[in-house]
mmCIF file of C-alpha atoms and ligand atoms in Angstrom:
data_model
loop_
_atom_site.group_PDB
_atom_site.id
_atom_site.type_symbol
_atom_site.label_atom_id
_atom_site.label_comp_id
_atom_site.label_asym_id
_atom_site.label_seq_id
_atom_site.Cartn_x
_atom_site.Cartn_y
_atom_site.Cartn_z
ATOM 1 C CA MET A 416 15.496 28.782 -46.671
ATOM 2 C CA LEU A 417 15.262 25.012 -46.416
ATOM 3 C CA LYS A 418 14.210 23.278 -43.218
ATOM 4 C CA GLU A 419 16.891 21.227 -41.492
ATOM 5 C CA GLU A 420 14.979 17.983 -42.054
ATOM 6 C CA MET A 421 14.880 18.652 -45.789
ATOM 7 C CA VAL A 422 18.584 19.563 -45.967
ATOM 8 C CA ALA A 423 19.477 16.273 -44.273
ATOM 9 C CA ALA A 424 17.238 14.287 -46.634
ATOM 10 C CA LEU A 425 18.665 16.008 -49.728
ATOM 11 C CA ASN A 426 22.218 15.325 -48.576
ATOM 12 C CA ILE A 427 21.328 11.652 -48.156
ATOM 13 C CA GLN A 428 19.832 11.555 -51.635
ATOM 14 C CA MET A 429 22.998 13.159 -53.064
ATOM 15 C CA ARG A 430 24.922 10.251 -51.494
ATOM 16 C CA GLU A 431 22.477 7.725 -53.001
ATOM 17 C CA GLU A 432 23.023 9.255 -56.444
ATOM 18 C CA PHE A 433 26.792 9.002 -56.004
ATOM 19 C CA TYR A 434 26.307 5.395 -54.902
ATOM 20 C CA SER A 435 24.286 4.780 -58.101
ATOM 21 C CA SER A 436 27.175 6.131 -60.158
ATOM 22 C CA TYR A 437 29.614 3.941 -58.211
ATOM 23 C CA LEU A 438 27.437 0.853 -58.747
ATOM 24 C CA TYR A 439 27.111 1.422 -62.494
ATOM 25 C CA LEU A 440 30.816 2.080 -62.880
ATOM 26 C CA SER A 441 31.400 -1.246 -61.129
ATOM 27 C CA MET A 442 28.991 -2.935 -63.561
ATOM 28 C CA SER A 443 30.783 -1.278 -66.470
ATOM 29 C CA GLY A 444 34.064 -2.730 -65.204
ATOM 30 C CA TYR A 445 32.463 -6.180 -64.948
ATOM 31 C CA PHE A 446 31.294 -6.029 -68.576
ATOM 32 C CA GLU A 447 34.701 -4.774 -69.746
ATOM 33 C CA GLN A 448 36.261 -7.793 -68.114
ATOM 34 C CA LYS A 449 33.824 -10.076 -69.948
ATOM 35 C CA GLY A 450 34.696 -8.436 -73.302
ATOM 36 C CA LEU A 451 31.176 -7.014 -73.645
ATOM 37 C CA LYS A 452 32.152 -3.529 -74.797
ATOM 38 C CA GLY A 453 28.624 -2.404 -75.675
ATOM 39 C CA PHE A 454 27.192 -3.368 -72.277
ATOM 40 C CA ALA A 455 30.216 -1.695 -70.663
ATOM 41 C CA ASN A 456 29.549 1.477 -72.652
ATOM 42 C CA TRP A 457 25.862 1.529 -71.635
ATOM 43 C CA MET A 458 26.794 1.214 -67.971
ATOM 44 C CA PHE A 459 29.571 3.799 -68.272
ATOM 45 C CA ILE A 460 27.049 6.338 -69.576
ATOM 46 C CA GLN A 461 24.728 5.342 -66.760
ATOM 47 C CA TYR A 462 27.591 6.142 -64.345
ATOM 48 C CA LYS A 463 28.066 9.589 -65.891
ATOM 49 C CA GLU A 464 24.347 10.367 -65.740
ATOM 50 C CA GLU A 465 24.165 9.374 -62.081
ATOM 51 C CA THR A 466 27.099 11.650 -61.318
ATOM 52 C CA ASP A 467 25.116 14.437 -62.997
ATOM 53 C CA HIS A 468 22.130 13.598 -60.768
ATOM 54 C CA ALA A 469 24.299 13.885 -57.657
ATOM 55 C CA VAL A 470 25.687 17.228 -58.836
ATOM 56 C CA LYS A 471 22.141 18.433 -59.476
ATOM 57 C CA PHE A 472 21.414 17.861 -55.765
ATOM 58 C CA PHE A 473 24.704 19.552 -54.873
ATOM 59 C CA ASN A 474 23.801 22.611 -56.940
ATOM 60 C CA TYR A 475 20.309 22.772 -55.489
ATOM 61 C CA LEU A 476 21.650 22.709 -51.932
ATOM 62 C CA LYS A 477 24.173 25.365 -52.959
ATOM 63 C CA SER A 478 21.458 27.574 -54.472
ATOM 64 C CA GLN A 479 19.579 27.396 -51.168
ATOM 65 C CA SER A 480 22.743 28.228 -49.154
ATOM 66 C CA ALA A 481 22.194 24.944 -47.342
ATOM 67 C CA ASP A 482 24.768 22.916 -45.467
ATOM 68 C CA ILE A 483 26.364 20.468 -47.946
ATOM 69 C CA LYS A 484 27.554 17.220 -46.421
ATOM 70 C CA LEU A 485 29.244 14.561 -48.535
ATOM 71 C CA GLU A 486 28.718 11.251 -46.782
ATOM 72 C CA ALA A 487 30.699 8.039 -47.241
ATOM 73 C CA ILE A 488 29.690 5.927 -50.229
ATOM 74 C CA LYS A 489 29.441 2.208 -49.569
ATOM 75 C CA GLU A 490 31.367 -0.278 -51.666
ATOM 76 C CA PRO A 491 29.287 -1.595 -54.564
ATOM 77 C CA LYS A 492 29.029 -5.244 -55.614
ATOM 78 C CA HIS A 493 31.589 -6.111 -58.306
ATOM 79 C CA GLU A 494 30.821 -9.722 -59.288
ATOM 80 C CA TRP A 495 27.724 -11.066 -60.991
ATOM 81 C CA ASN A 496 26.805 -14.543 -62.235
ATOM 82 C CA SER A 497 25.210 -13.503 -65.494
ATOM 83 C CA ILE A 498 24.240 -10.542 -67.687
ATOM 84 C CA PRO A 499 20.540 -10.726 -66.692
ATOM 85 C CA GLU A 500 21.549 -10.685 -63.025
ATOM 86 C CA VAL A 501 23.302 -7.328 -63.573
ATOM 87 C CA PHE A 502 20.170 -5.823 -65.099
ATOM 88 C CA HIS A 503 17.852 -7.270 -62.467
ATOM 89 C CA ASP A 504 20.083 -5.638 -59.842
ATOM 90 C CA THR A 505 19.916 -2.409 -61.858
ATOM 91 C CA LEU A 506 16.114 -2.475 -61.969
ATOM 92 C CA LYS A 507 15.906 -3.260 -58.260
ATOM 93 C CA HIS A 508 18.243 -0.346 -57.545
ATOM 94 C CA GLU A 509 16.297 2.078 -59.743
ATOM 95 C CA GLN A 510 13.046 1.030 -58.043
ATOM 96 C CA TYR A 511 14.709 1.788 -54.723
ATOM 97 C CA ILE A 512 15.781 5.233 -56.021
ATOM 98 C CA THR A 513 12.228 5.861 -57.208
ATOM 99 C CA SER A 514 10.973 5.135 -53.688
ATOM 100 C CA CYS A 515 13.599 7.544 -52.269
ATOM 101 C CA ILE A 516 12.472 10.307 -54.657
ATOM 102 C CA ASN A 517 8.832 9.638 -53.777
ATOM 103 C CA ASN A 518 9.643 9.872 -50.062
ATOM 104 C CA LEU A 519 11.463 13.162 -50.659
ATOM 105 C CA THR A 520 8.459 14.485 -52.564
ATOM 106 C CA ASP A 521 6.181 13.458 -49.670
ATOM 107 C CA LEU A 522 8.490 15.276 -47.259
ATOM 108 C CA ALA A 523 8.465 18.424 -49.419
ATOM 109 C CA GLU A 524 4.664 18.307 -49.395
ATOM 110 C CA LYS A 525 4.540 17.767 -45.640
ATOM 111 C CA LEU A 526 6.867 20.726 -45.048
ATOM 112 C CA LYS A 527 5.031 22.856 -47.654
ATOM 113 C CA ASP A 528 8.410 23.301 -49.357
ATOM 114 C CA ARG A 529 7.259 24.307 -52.860
ATOM 115 C CA ALA A 530 10.758 25.022 -54.228
ATOM 116 C CA THR A 531 12.049 21.555 -53.368
ATOM 117 C CA TYR A 532 8.817 19.968 -54.559
ATOM 118 C CA ASN A 533 9.304 21.622 -57.964
ATOM 119 C CA PHE A 534 13.003 20.715 -58.055
ATOM 120 C CA LEU A 535 12.121 17.046 -57.449
ATOM 121 C CA GLN A 536 9.675 16.817 -60.350
ATOM 122 C CA TRP A 537 12.595 16.435 -62.780
ATOM 123 C CA PHE A 538 13.687 13.327 -60.845
ATOM 124 C CA VAL A 539 10.139 11.934 -60.730
ATOM 125 C CA ASP A 540 10.047 12.015 -64.560
ATOM 126 C CA GLU A 541 13.611 10.753 -64.866
ATOM 127 C CA GLN A 542 12.859 7.680 -62.757
ATOM 128 C CA VAL A 543 10.003 6.645 -65.061
ATOM 129 C CA GLU A 544 12.433 6.752 -67.991
ATOM 130 C CA GLU A 545 15.236 4.997 -66.087
ATOM 131 C CA GLU A 546 13.040 2.067 -65.046
ATOM 132 C CA GLU A 547 11.600 1.745 -68.553
ATOM 133 C CA ASN A 548 15.070 1.652 -70.158
ATOM 134 C CA VAL A 549 16.228 -1.134 -67.855
ATOM 135 C CA ARG A 550 13.015 -3.141 -68.310
ATOM 136 C CA ASP A 551 13.480 -2.899 -72.103
ATOM 137 C CA ILE A 552 16.949 -4.429 -71.833
ATOM 138 C CA ILE A 553 15.667 -7.186 -69.526
ATOM 139 C CA ASP A 554 12.929 -7.986 -72.080
ATOM 140 C CA GLN A 555 15.522 -8.202 -74.851
ATOM 141 C CA LEU A 556 17.733 -10.456 -72.735
ATOM 142 C CA ASN A 557 14.745 -12.728 -72.087
ATOM 143 C CA LEU A 558 14.091 -13.002 -75.822
ATOM 144 C CA ILE A 559 17.767 -13.670 -76.549
ATOM 145 C CA GLY A 560 18.151 -16.489 -74.028
ATOM 146 C CA ASP A 561 21.246 -18.518 -74.976
ATOM 147 C CA ASN A 562 21.489 -17.172 -78.520
ATOM 148 C CA LYS A 563 25.085 -15.893 -78.780
ATOM 149 C CA SER A 564 24.601 -14.123 -82.135
ATOM 150 C CA ALA A 565 21.629 -12.182 -80.773
ATOM 151 C CA LEU A 566 23.664 -11.260 -77.706
ATOM 152 C CA PHE A 567 26.455 -10.015 -79.966
ATOM 153 C CA LEU A 568 23.927 -7.814 -81.798
ATOM 154 C CA LEU A 569 22.539 -6.406 -78.547
ATOM 155 C CA ASP A 570 26.083 -5.623 -77.406
ATOM 156 C CA LYS A 571 26.631 -3.753 -80.708
ATOM 157 C CA ASP A 572 23.379 -1.883 -80.184
ATOM 158 C CA LEU A 573 24.301 -0.828 -76.647
ATOM 159 C CA SER A 574 27.681 0.408 -77.883
ATOM 160 C CA GLN A 575 25.760 3.133 -79.791
ATOM 161 C CA ARG A 576 24.502 4.813 -76.621
ATOM 162 C CA VAL A 577 25.896 8.330 -76.381
ATOM 163 C CA TYR A 578 26.264 10.468 -73.277
ATOM 164 C CA THR A 579 24.174 13.625 -73.280
ATOM 165 C CA PRO A 580 24.968 15.863 -70.312
ATOM 166 C CA ILE A 581 21.880 16.884 -68.381
ATOM 167 C CA ASN A 582 21.282 20.424 -67.260
ATOM 168 C CA GLN A 583 22.770 20.358 -63.772
ATOM 169 C CA ALA A 584 21.504 23.831 -62.987
ATOM 170 C CA VAL A 585 18.419 24.029 -60.792
HETATM 171 FE FE1 OFO B 1086 19.208 6.201 -61.866
HETATM 172 O O1 OFO B 1086 18.508 7.872 -61.444
HETATM 173 FE FE2 OFO B 1086 19.646 8.804 -60.329
HETATM 174 O O2 OFO B 1086 19.888 7.440 -59.172
#
């Protein structure tokens, strides 16, 4: 059985994952509006993955017969000044999520909650990959600069990203 402090923290993290999905859906809408279909596709898949992350927390809480509390999700930003700004916001957000996961891991250690500690390891690995993916896009955008043809090619490349559902089971 999970300790109350851990249940509360996991519920908060479930909300943060839903907020991530909300934020990336907002970014996808922004790119759609700009006619950047590939960027929009990349962000739309990001939205779906974040929803999967939230459901993974939901299922874990459920498996532990814990109290599930869906909290209000704040409104995400919906206007950006440039493509790089969107990805810098994305990286900043993912770094924040990494710090949340690390704090949860610390809490699991403090409470000697081995089950939750093990459950969180998937997210620890996932965050490394998430941050790396965003940094790669930022690097490409830096190389591209004002080159419209290169931007067109990157948009084409990002349109190839395909959604692969994660295993939501715990
Ligand atoms: Fe982006 O990994 Fe969940 O939030």
